Structure formats: C-alpha cells, structure tokens
CSV table of C-alpha atoms in Angstrom, one decimal:
chain,number,residue,atom,x,y,z
A,1,MET,CA,7.6,21.1,17.2
A,2,THR,CA,10.5,23.3,17.9
A,3,ALA,CA,13.6,21.3,17.1
A,4,SER,CA,15.4,21.9,13.9
A,5,PHE,CA,16.9,19.3,11.6
A,6,SER,CA,19.0,19.9,8.5
A,7,ALA,CA,18.8,17.7,5.5
A,8,SER,CA,22.0,16.0,6.6
A,9,SER,CA,20.3,15.2,9.9
A,10,PHE,CA,18.2,12.7,8.0
A,11,SER,CA,21.3,10.8,6.8
A,12,ALA,CA,21.7,7.6,4.8
A,13,SER,CA,22.8,5.8,8.0
A,14,SER,CA,19.5,6.8,9.6
A,15,ALA,CA,17.6,5.5,6.6
A,16,SER,CA,19.4,2.1,7.0
A,17,VAL,CA,18.0,2.0,10.6
A,18,ALA,CA,14.5,2.5,9.1
A,19,ARG,CA,15.0,-0.5,6.9
A,20,ALA,CA,15.9,-2.7,9.8
A,21,GLY,CA,12.6,-2.0,11.6
A,22,SER,CA,9.1,-3.3,11.0
A,23,PRO,CA,7.3,-0.8,8.7
A,24,VAL,CA,3.8,-2.0,9.6
A,25,SER,CA,4.4,-1.5,13.3
A,26,ALA,CA,5.8,2.0,12.7
A,27,ARG,CA,2.3,3.6,12.5
A,28,ARG,CA,1.9,5.7,15.6
A,29,ALA,CA,-1.2,5.7,17.8
A,30,LEU,CA,-2.5,9.3,17.5
A,31,PRO,CA,-6.1,9.1,18.9
A,32,ASP,CA,-6.2,12.8,19.8
A,33,ALA,CA,-4.6,14.3,16.8
A,34,PRO,CA,-7.1,17.0,15.7
A,35,LEU,CA,-6.7,16.3,12.0
A,36,LEU,CA,-7.4,12.6,12.4
A,37,VAL,CA,-10.3,13.2,14.8
A,38,ALA,CA,-11.9,15.7,12.4
A,39,ALA,CA,-11.3,13.4,9.4
A,40,ARG,CA,-13.3,10.6,11.2
A,41,GLY,CA,-16.2,13.0,11.9
A,42,GLY,CA,-15.3,13.5,15.6
A,43,THR,CA,-14.9,16.6,17.7
A,44,PRO,CA,-11.2,17.6,17.8
A,45,ALA,CA,-9.7,19.7,20.6
A,46,ARG,CA,-9.1,22.5,18.0
A,47,VAL,CA,-10.0,23.1,14.4
A,48,PRO,CA,-7.2,21.4,12.4
A,49,VAL,CA,-5.3,23.1,9.6
A,50,TRP,CA,-2.7,22.3,7.0
A,51,PHE,CA,-1.9,23.6,3.5
A,52,MET,CA,-1.5,21.9,0.2
A,53,ARG,CA,2.0,22.7,-1.1
A,54,GLN,CA,3.0,23.9,2.4
A,55,ALA,CA,6.4,22.3,1.8
A,56,GLY,CA,7.6,24.2,-1.2
A,57,ARG,CA,8.7,27.4,-2.9
A,58,SER,CA,7.1,29.8,-0.5
A,59,LEU,CA,9.7,28.8,2.2
A,60,PRO,CA,13.2,30.2,2.0
A,61,GLU,CA,14.5,27.2,3.8
A,62,TYR,CA,13.0,25.0,1.1
A,63,ARG,CA,14.7,27.0,-1.7
A,64,SER,CA,18.0,26.8,0.2
A,65,VAL,CA,17.9,23.0,0.7
A,66,ARG,CA,16.7,22.3,-2.9
A,67,GLU,CA,19.3,24.6,-4.6
A,68,GLY,CA,20.8,22.7,-7.4
A,69,VAL,CA,18.8,19.5,-6.7
A,70,PRO,CA,16.3,18.5,-9.4
A,71,MET,CA,12.8,17.9,-8.2
A,72,LEU,CA,12.6,14.2,-8.8
A,73,GLN,CA,16.0,13.6,-7.3
A,74,SER,CA,14.8,15.4,-4.1
A,75,CYS,CA,11.8,13.1,-3.9
A,76,PHE,CA,14.0,10.0,-3.9
A,77,ASP,CA,16.5,11.2,-1.3
A,78,PRO,CA,15.2,10.0,2.1
A,79,GLY,CA,16.9,12.6,4.1
A,80,LEU,CA,16.0,15.5,1.9
A,81,LEU,CA,12.4,14.3,1.5
A,82,ALA,CA,12.1,14.1,5.3
A,83,GLU,CA,13.7,17.6,5.8
A,84,ILE,CA,11.4,19.3,3.3
A,85,THR,CA,8.3,17.6,4.8
A,86,MET,CA,9.3,18.8,8.2
A,87,GLN,CA,9.9,22.4,7.3
A,88,PRO,CA,6.3,23.7,7.4
A,89,VAL,CA,5.6,21.7,10.6
A,90,ARG,CA,8.4,23.5,12.4
A,91,ARG,CA,7.7,26.9,11.0
A,92,HIS,CA,3.9,27.0,11.0
A,93,GLY,CA,2.7,24.5,13.6
A,94,VAL,CA,0.3,22.9,11.1
A,95,ASP,CA,-1.8,19.9,12.2
A,96,GLY,CA,-0.6,17.6,9.4
A,97,ALA,CA,2.6,17.0,7.4
A,98,ILE,CA,2.0,16.2,3.8
A,99,LEU,CA,4.7,13.9,2.3
A,100,PHE,CA,6.9,15.8,-0.1
A,101,SER,CA,6.4,14.2,-3.5
A,102,ASP,CA,5.0,14.8,-6.9
A,103,ILE,CA,2.1,13.3,-8.8
A,104,VAL,CA,4.4,11.6,-11.4
A,105,VAL,CA,6.8,10.1,-8.8
A,106,PRO,CA,5.4,6.5,-9.1
A,107,LEU,CA,5.5,6.7,-12.9
A,108,TYR,CA,9.1,7.8,-12.8
A,109,ALA,CA,9.9,5.1,-10.2
A,110,ALA,CA,8.3,2.5,-12.4
A,111,GLY,CA,10.7,3.4,-15.2
A,112,LEU,CA,8.8,5.8,-17.5
A,113,ALA,CA,10.8,8.5,-19.3
A,114,ILE,CA,9.4,11.5,-17.5
A,115,ASP,CA,10.9,14.7,-16.1
A,116,ILE,CA,9.7,17.7,-14.3
A,117,VAL,CA,10.7,20.8,-16.3
A,118,PRO,CA,11.0,24.0,-14.2
A,119,GLY,CA,8.3,26.5,-15.3
A,120,THR,CA,6.4,23.8,-17.2
A,121,GLY,CA,5.8,20.8,-15.0
A,122,PRO,CA,5.9,17.0,-15.8
A,123,VAL,CA,6.9,16.3,-19.4
A,124,VAL,CA,6.6,12.8,-20.9
A,125,ALA,CA,9.2,11.8,-23.5
A,126,HIS,CA,6.8,9.5,-25.4
A,127,PRO,CA,3.1,10.2,-24.9
A,128,VAL,CA,0.8,7.2,-24.4
A,129,ARG,CA,-1.9,7.1,-27.1
A,130,THR,CA,-2.0,3.6,-28.6
A,131,ALA,CA,-2.8,0.1,-27.4
A,132,ALA,CA,0.9,-0.7,-27.8
A,133,ASP,CA,1.8,2.3,-25.6
A,134,VAL,CA,-0.6,1.1,-22.9
A,135,ASP,CA,0.7,-2.5,-23.1
A,136,ALA,CA,4.3,-1.2,-22.7
A,137,LEU,CA,3.6,0.6,-19.4
A,138,PRO,CA,5.6,-1.0,-16.6
A,139,ALA,CA,4.0,-2.0,-13.3
A,140,LEU,CA,5.2,-0.4,-10.1
A,141,GLU,CA,6.9,-2.6,-7.4
A,142,ALA,CA,7.0,-1.4,-3.8
A,143,GLU,CA,10.8,-1.8,-3.8
A,144,GLN,CA,11.1,0.9,-6.5
A,145,VAL,CA,9.8,3.5,-4.0
A,146,ARG,CA,12.0,2.3,-1.2
A,147,PRO,CA,13.8,5.6,-0.8
A,148,ILE,CA,10.4,7.2,-0.2
A,149,THR,CA,9.4,4.7,2.5
A,150,ASP,CA,12.8,5.1,4.1
A,151,GLY,CA,12.1,8.8,4.3
A,152,ILE,CA,8.7,8.0,6.0
A,153,GLY,CA,10.6,6.0,8.5
A,154,LEU,CA,12.8,9.0,9.3
A,155,LEU,CA,9.8,11.3,9.6
A,156,LEU,CA,7.9,9.1,12.0
A,157,ARG,CA,10.7,9.5,14.5
A,158,GLU,CA,10.6,13.3,14.3
A,159,LEU,CA,7.0,14.3,13.8
A,160,GLY,CA,5.9,13.7,17.4
A,161,GLU,CA,2.1,14.0,17.6
A,162,THR,CA,1.7,15.5,14.1
A,163,PRO,CA,0.1,13.1,11.6
A,164,LEU,CA,1.8,12.3,8.3
A,165,ILE,CA,-0.4,12.4,5.2
A,166,GLY,CA,0.6,10.1,2.2
A,167,PHE,CA,0.3,11.5,-1.3
A,168,ALA,CA,-0.6,10.1,-4.8
A,169,GLY,CA,-2.1,11.3,-8.0
A,170,ALA,CA,-5.4,9.8,-9.2
A,171,PRO,CA,-5.6,7.7,-12.3
A,172,PHE,CA,-7.3,10.3,-14.5
A,173,THR,CA,-4.7,13.0,-13.7
A,174,LEU,CA,-1.8,10.5,-14.3
A,175,ALA,CA,-3.4,9.5,-17.6
A,176,SER,CA,-3.9,13.0,-18.7
A,177,TYR,CA,-0.1,13.7,-18.3
A,178,LEU,CA,0.8,10.5,-20.1
A,179,ILE,CA,-1.6,11.1,-23.0
A,180,GLU,CA,-1.0,14.8,-23.4
A,181,GLY,CA,2.7,14.5,-22.9
A,182,GLY,CA,2.6,17.2,-20.2
A,183,PRO,CA,0.3,19.8,-18.7
A,184,SER,CA,-2.7,20.7,-20.8
A,185,ARG,CA,-5.3,23.4,-20.8
A,186,ASN,CA,-8.0,21.5,-22.7
A,187,HIS,CA,-7.0,17.8,-22.3
A,188,GLU,CA,-8.0,17.3,-26.0
A,189,HIS,CA,-6.1,14.1,-26.6
A,190,THR,CA,-7.3,12.7,-23.3
A,191,LYS,CA,-10.9,13.4,-24.0
A,192,ALA,CA,-10.6,12.2,-27.6
A,193,LEU,CA,-9.1,8.8,-26.5
A,194,MET,CA,-11.6,8.5,-23.7
A,195,HIS,CA,-14.6,8.8,-26.1
A,196,ALA,CA,-13.2,7.3,-29.2
A,197,GLU,CA,-11.5,4.2,-27.6
A,198,PRO,CA,-13.3,3.6,-24.3
A,199,GLU,CA,-11.9,0.1,-23.9
A,200,LEU,CA,-8.4,1.3,-24.3
A,201,TRP,CA,-9.0,4.2,-21.9
A,202,HIS,CA,-10.3,1.9,-19.2
A,203,ARG,CA,-7.4,-0.4,-19.7
A,204,LEU,CA,-5.0,2.5,-19.3
A,205,ALA,CA,-6.8,3.9,-16.2
A,206,SER,CA,-7.0,0.5,-14.6
A,207,ARG,CA,-3.3,0.0,-15.0
A,208,LEU,CA,-2.6,3.5,-13.5
A,209,ALA,CA,-5.0,2.7,-10.6
A,210,ASP,CA,-2.8,-0.3,-9.9
A,211,VAL,CA,0.3,1.9,-9.9
A,212,THR,CA,-1.3,4.4,-7.6
A,213,ALA,CA,-2.6,1.7,-5.2
A,214,THR,CA,0.8,0.2,-5.0
A,215,PHE,CA,2.4,3.6,-4.2
A,216,LEU,CA,-0.2,4.4,-1.5
A,217,THR,CA,0.1,0.9,0.0
A,218,ALA,CA,3.8,1.3,0.3
A,219,GLN,CA,3.4,4.5,2.1
A,220,LEU,CA,0.8,3.0,4.4
A,221,GLU,CA,3.0,0.0,5.1
A,222,ALA,CA,5.7,2.5,6.1
A,223,GLY,CA,3.4,4.2,8.6
A,224,VAL,CA,1.6,7.2,7.1
A,225,ASP,CA,-1.5,8.2,9.1
A,226,ALA,CA,-3.8,9.3,6.3
A,227,VAL,CA,-3.7,9.5,2.5
A,228,GLN,CA,-4.7,12.1,0.0
A,229,LEU,CA,-5.6,11.2,-3.6
A,230,PHE,CA,-5.1,14.2,-5.9
A,231,ASP,CA,-7.2,14.4,-9.1
A,232,SER,CA,-5.9,17.7,-10.1
A,233,TRP,CA,-7.5,17.8,-13.6
A,234,ALA,CA,-10.8,16.0,-13.0
A,235,GLY,CA,-12.6,19.4,-13.0
A,236,ALA,CA,-12.2,19.4,-16.8
A,237,LEU,CA,-14.8,16.7,-17.0
A,238,SER,CA,-18.6,16.7,-16.9
A,239,GLU,CA,-20.2,14.7,-14.2
A,240,ARG,CA,-21.5,12.1,-16.7
A,241,ASP,CA,-17.9,11.6,-18.1
A,242,TYR,CA,-16.5,11.5,-14.6
A,243,ARG,CA,-18.9,8.8,-13.5
A,244,GLU,CA,-18.3,6.7,-16.6
A,245,PHE,CA,-14.6,7.1,-17.2
A,246,VAL,CA,-13.0,8.1,-13.9
A,247,LEU,CA,-15.0,7.1,-10.8
A,248,PRO,CA,-14.5,3.3,-11.2
A,249,HIS,CA,-10.7,3.8,-11.2
A,250,SER,CA,-10.5,6.2,-8.4
A,251,ALA,CA,-12.8,3.9,-6.4
A,252,LYS,CA,-10.4,1.0,-7.2
A,253,VAL,CA,-7.5,2.9,-5.6
A,254,LEU,CA,-9.5,4.0,-2.5
A,255,SER,CA,-10.9,0.5,-2.1
A,256,ALA,CA,-7.4,-1.0,-2.3
A,257,VAL,CA,-6.3,1.0,0.8
A,258,ALA,CA,-9.5,0.7,2.8
A,259,GLU,CA,-8.2,-2.1,4.9
A,260,TYR,CA,-5.6,0.2,6.6
A,261,ASP,CA,-8.5,2.1,8.3
A,262,VAL,CA,-6.9,5.5,7.9
A,263,PRO,CA,-8.7,8.6,6.6
A,264,ARG,CA,-8.8,8.8,2.8
A,265,ILE,CA,-8.9,12.4,1.5
A,266,HIS,CA,-9.9,13.0,-2.2
A,267,PHE,CA,-9.3,16.4,-3.8
A,268,GLY,CA,-9.6,17.9,-7.2
A,269,VAL,CA,-9.6,21.4,-8.7
A,270,GLY,CA,-12.8,22.8,-10.2
A,271,THR,CA,-14.8,19.8,-9.0
A,272,GLY,CA,-17.8,21.5,-7.5
A,273,GLU,CA,-20.2,19.6,-9.8
A,274,LEU,CA,-18.4,16.3,-9.1
A,275,LEU,CA,-18.4,16.4,-5.3
A,276,PRO,CA,-21.1,13.7,-4.8
A,277,ALA,CA,-19.4,11.4,-7.2
A,278,MET,CA,-16.0,11.9,-5.6
A,279,ARG,CA,-17.5,10.9,-2.2
A,280,GLU,CA,-19.0,7.8,-3.9
A,281,ALA,CA,-15.5,6.8,-5.0
A,282,GLY,CA,-14.8,6.0,-1.4
A,283,ALA,CA,-13.4,9.2,0.2
A,284,ASP,CA,-13.8,9.7,3.9
A,285,VAL,CA,-12.9,13.4,3.4
A,286,VAL,CA,-13.6,15.4,0.3
A,287,GLY,CA,-11.4,18.4,-0.5
A,288,VAL,CA,-13.2,21.5,-1.8
A,289,ASP,CA,-11.6,24.2,-3.8
A,290,TRP,CA,-12.6,27.9,-3.3
A,291,ARG,CA,-15.3,28.0,-5.9
A,292,VAL,CA,-18.0,26.4,-3.7
A,293,PRO,CA,-18.7,27.5,-0.1
A,294,LEU,CA,-18.2,24.7,2.4
A,295,ASP,CA,-21.7,24.7,3.7
A,296,GLU,CA,-23.0,24.3,0.1
A,297,ALA,CA,-20.4,21.6,-0.5
A,298,ALA,CA,-21.6,19.8,2.6
A,299,ARG,CA,-25.1,20.0,1.3
A,300,ARG,CA,-24.2,18.5,-2.0
A,301,LEU,CA,-22.2,15.7,-0.3
A,302,ARG,CA,-25.0,14.6,2.0
A,303,VAL,CA,-26.4,11.2,1.2
A,304,PRO,CA,-29.7,10.1,3.0
A,305,GLY,CA,-29.0,7.3,5.4
A,306,GLU,CA,-25.3,7.8,5.4
A,307,PRO,CA,-23.0,9.7,7.9
A,308,ALA,CA,-22.7,13.4,7.3
A,309,PRO,CA,-19.7,14.4,5.1
A,310,VAL,CA,-16.3,15.6,6.3
A,311,VAL,CA,-14.8,18.4,4.2
A,312,GLN,CA,-11.4,19.9,3.7
A,313,GLY,CA,-10.7,23.5,2.5
A,314,ASN,CA,-11.2,26.0,1.1
A,315,LEU,CA,-9.4,29.4,1.4
A,316,ASP,CA,-8.5,30.8,-2.0
A,317,PRO,CA,-4.7,30.8,-2.1
A,318,ALA,CA,-4.6,34.1,-4.0
A,319,LEU,CA,-6.3,35.8,-1.1
A,320,LEU,CA,-3.2,35.2,1.0
A,321,MET,CA,-1.8,38.2,-0.9
A,322,ALA,CA,-4.5,40.5,0.5
A,323,SER,CA,-4.3,42.5,3.7
A,324,TRP,CA,-4.6,40.7,7.0
A,325,PRO,CA,-8.1,42.0,7.8
A,326,VAL,CA,-9.3,40.5,4.5
A,327,ILE,CA,-7.6,37.2,5.2
A,328,GLU,CA,-8.9,37.1,8.8
A,329,ALA,CA,-12.5,37.7,7.6
A,330,GLU,CA,-12.2,34.9,5.0
A,331,VAL,CA,-10.7,32.4,7.5
A,332,ARG,CA,-13.5,33.1,10.0
A,333,ARG,CA,-16.1,32.7,7.3
A,334,ILE,CA,-14.7,29.4,6.1
A,335,VAL,CA,-14.4,28.0,9.6
A,336,ALA,CA,-18.0,29.0,10.3
A,337,GLU,CA,-19.2,27.4,7.0
A,338,GLY,CA,-17.3,24.2,7.8
A,339,ARG,CA,-19.3,23.7,10.9
A,340,GLY,CA,-22.1,22.6,8.7
A,341,ALA,CA,-20.3,19.3,8.0
A,342,ALA,CA,-19.5,16.4,10.3
A,343,GLY,CA,-15.9,17.5,10.4
A,344,HIS,CA,-13.8,20.2,8.9
A,345,ILE,CA,-10.1,20.3,8.1
A,346,VAL,CA,-9.0,23.9,7.2
A,347,ASN,CA,-6.9,24.1,4.1
A,348,LEU,CA,-6.6,26.1,0.9
A,349,GLY,CA,-8.7,25.6,-2.2
A,350,HIS,CA,-5.4,24.6,-4.0
A,351,GLY,CA,-1.7,24.8,-3.2
A,352,VAL,CA,0.3,27.6,-1.6
A,353,LEU,CA,1.5,30.0,-4.3
A,354,PRO,CA,5.2,30.5,-4.4
A,355,GLU,CA,5.0,34.3,-3.7
A,356,THR,CA,3.1,33.7,-0.5
A,357,ASP,CA,4.6,35.3,2.7
A,358,PRO,CA,5.3,32.4,5.1
A,359,GLU,CA,4.5,34.7,8.0
A,360,VAL,CA,0.9,35.0,6.7
A,361,LEU,CA,0.6,31.2,6.7
A,362,THR,CA,1.8,31.1,10.3
A,363,ARG,CA,-0.8,33.7,11.3
A,364,VAL,CA,-3.5,31.8,9.6
A,365,VAL,CA,-2.6,28.7,11.6
A,366,GLU,CA,-2.7,30.7,14.8
A,367,LEU,CA,-6.0,32.2,13.9
A,368,VAL,CA,-7.6,28.8,13.1
A,369,HIS,CA,-6.4,27.3,16.3
A,370,SER,CA,-8.0,30.2,18.2
A,371,LEU,CA,-11.4,29.7,16.8
C-alpha cells in the first residue's frame, strides 16, 4: 500500500456513498491474506504481523491529524477514523489494519456519560454499583455506531488485500470501568460486587455482553474481516473467578458473532493462567502477552481431540526501546516459538508504547516477513 490519503480524503460525501451500498456484500474475498490464513490454522505465504495500538501516538502523522480533536470525537468521524486506521498500513506494511477505536466507544454511543481524559483514560461520571444503576444502563442500537460503520465502508475501498480487524472490549473490562469509575489498579469495587452480589454482577455482565455483541455485529455487517475481543483487565482475576464470573459472558459475545465465520481473536493482559479458559470462550486465536513464551502458551491451549491452537503475540513492547540486535534476536525467538502452534500471528504482548520509534516497527515487519 503506497498511496497516501489525508483525513479530508475520507470525506463526508464519501461516507454517504458507503451508506448507499450493501454493507453485508462489502466483505472482501481475501483467501490468501496471510493473517486470515494463519488465523484459520493454515500455512500462509509469509508470517503475518500487526501491532496492537499501531494506529496511535507513536506516529507523527497520527499526532498531526488528531491535534485538537478529542479521542471520542475522532472515533466517530468516519473520515478521520479511516485515515488513522490506514496510517500504519501505509507506513509499516503490516498484514492487518485494526479499526481505530476505544474500548468505551459503544458505551459512549449508547448514551453513557463517559469521557476519555488525557493522561488518565476512560472516566465514568456516575459509577455503576447498584441494581438501579444496572437497570438504567441503555442498550446499544446499531444506528448509534453508524459513523463507525461508515468509516469501515471507506476503509474497505482503500485497504486493498489488507484485512481489517474489528475491535471491542469484553464485558469484564467494560464492567470494571463502569464500576470503578475509571482505570483501577486493584479493581476492588468490581471484585467486591462480583462476590457480594453475584446475581447483580451477572445481570450487568450480560447486558454489557449484549452491547459488545451489537457493536461487533455492526462492524461485521459493514465488512470487517476478523474481530478482536479485548479483555484488558481479566488478568486481575484467578482462573476460578474468571470461569465463574467472566467466561460465560465473553462466550456469549463470541458465540453471537460465530455465524459470520471470520476469525475471532481474544486477548488479555496478564492472562497466562487463563489461556485455556479464554480459548473455551470461543476464540479461534488467543492473544498472548510477553509473560508466557508462545510454545508454552500453545501447550497450555492444547485440548485433546480438538484442533491445535492458533496464537498471536508476543514481543514485549518495552523491548522496542532496545538496540536492534536485541530486538532482532527477540523477534527471531518469538517466530521460532510460534511454530509450535497451528498458526501464529506476530504481534506485541500489549500495545505500542507512545515513545516507540516508528522506524523500528517498520524494521520488525520487514524482519518478520523475511523469516
């Protein structure tokens, strides 16, 4: 992908064209796309690679186009969303574009008073901690994320053979933001509600699973080629608690989108002890952070009588600050370890750090493609 498009290239008039078409028929046939082949456990023409948070603060072009534009506003501007999503595809030549969004986007779209505060993250005006709070939560309607699906329509015409990955936060992570009122180190209110009022917890998580499923379904109807469910904070839980309080609701989301027959990726941070349960939730690909080697992750994910697992990951994003010989050795090690799975999509163990040199990311892509 060598062409360049400014945010204004993805104009409102272009978005109106996207509305006129048939969203379902928009999904492209990409039988040879390395990312999709690997995600299905096949043998791709090359090892695929993309990076979580590849569209973001590490790119000067991102900082330029986002200047003065609040985060949530940028997520609901079809042209800007498309431009930001395209930037790392043009610059790095990655094998997948991840839809530019945020975990709380569907909650905001549904009408919750929530904002993304620079330097802090999502902040909820009124934390959800009582039965009345849960009952007051609005449902999400597909029309409320129409600007995002319009942006997908614009992207599909520009991405060529590069797959587009849809994005959503998992019910537990959404619930933790709502209950805590923002990011939390210990998730104390969330865990207290979970154990003290399990019926209320399950009612909340089920409603959030419906919100997430609606958001992912809207993206799939618009034509995304795969989806990734982020459970950023699930690593704060024991396996026992994960299975009792989280797995049923993540499974509800992943089951709701199964009929689209696209790869479903499931990722969390610090989830080494949860990997088998995360696969049981219905993931086709399990993302692994840097704490567990990929060959060990593949061993944990194996289930007798079932197909071998497909993994995604897992270079420590902090190591991108090291010298190139260190980075190269780590990338080679990770690719070698990934060969122990049925398929491997190279990625980081979490998102690109803002201070990362974009040229290093480009070199990593080139190296992976050479292996």
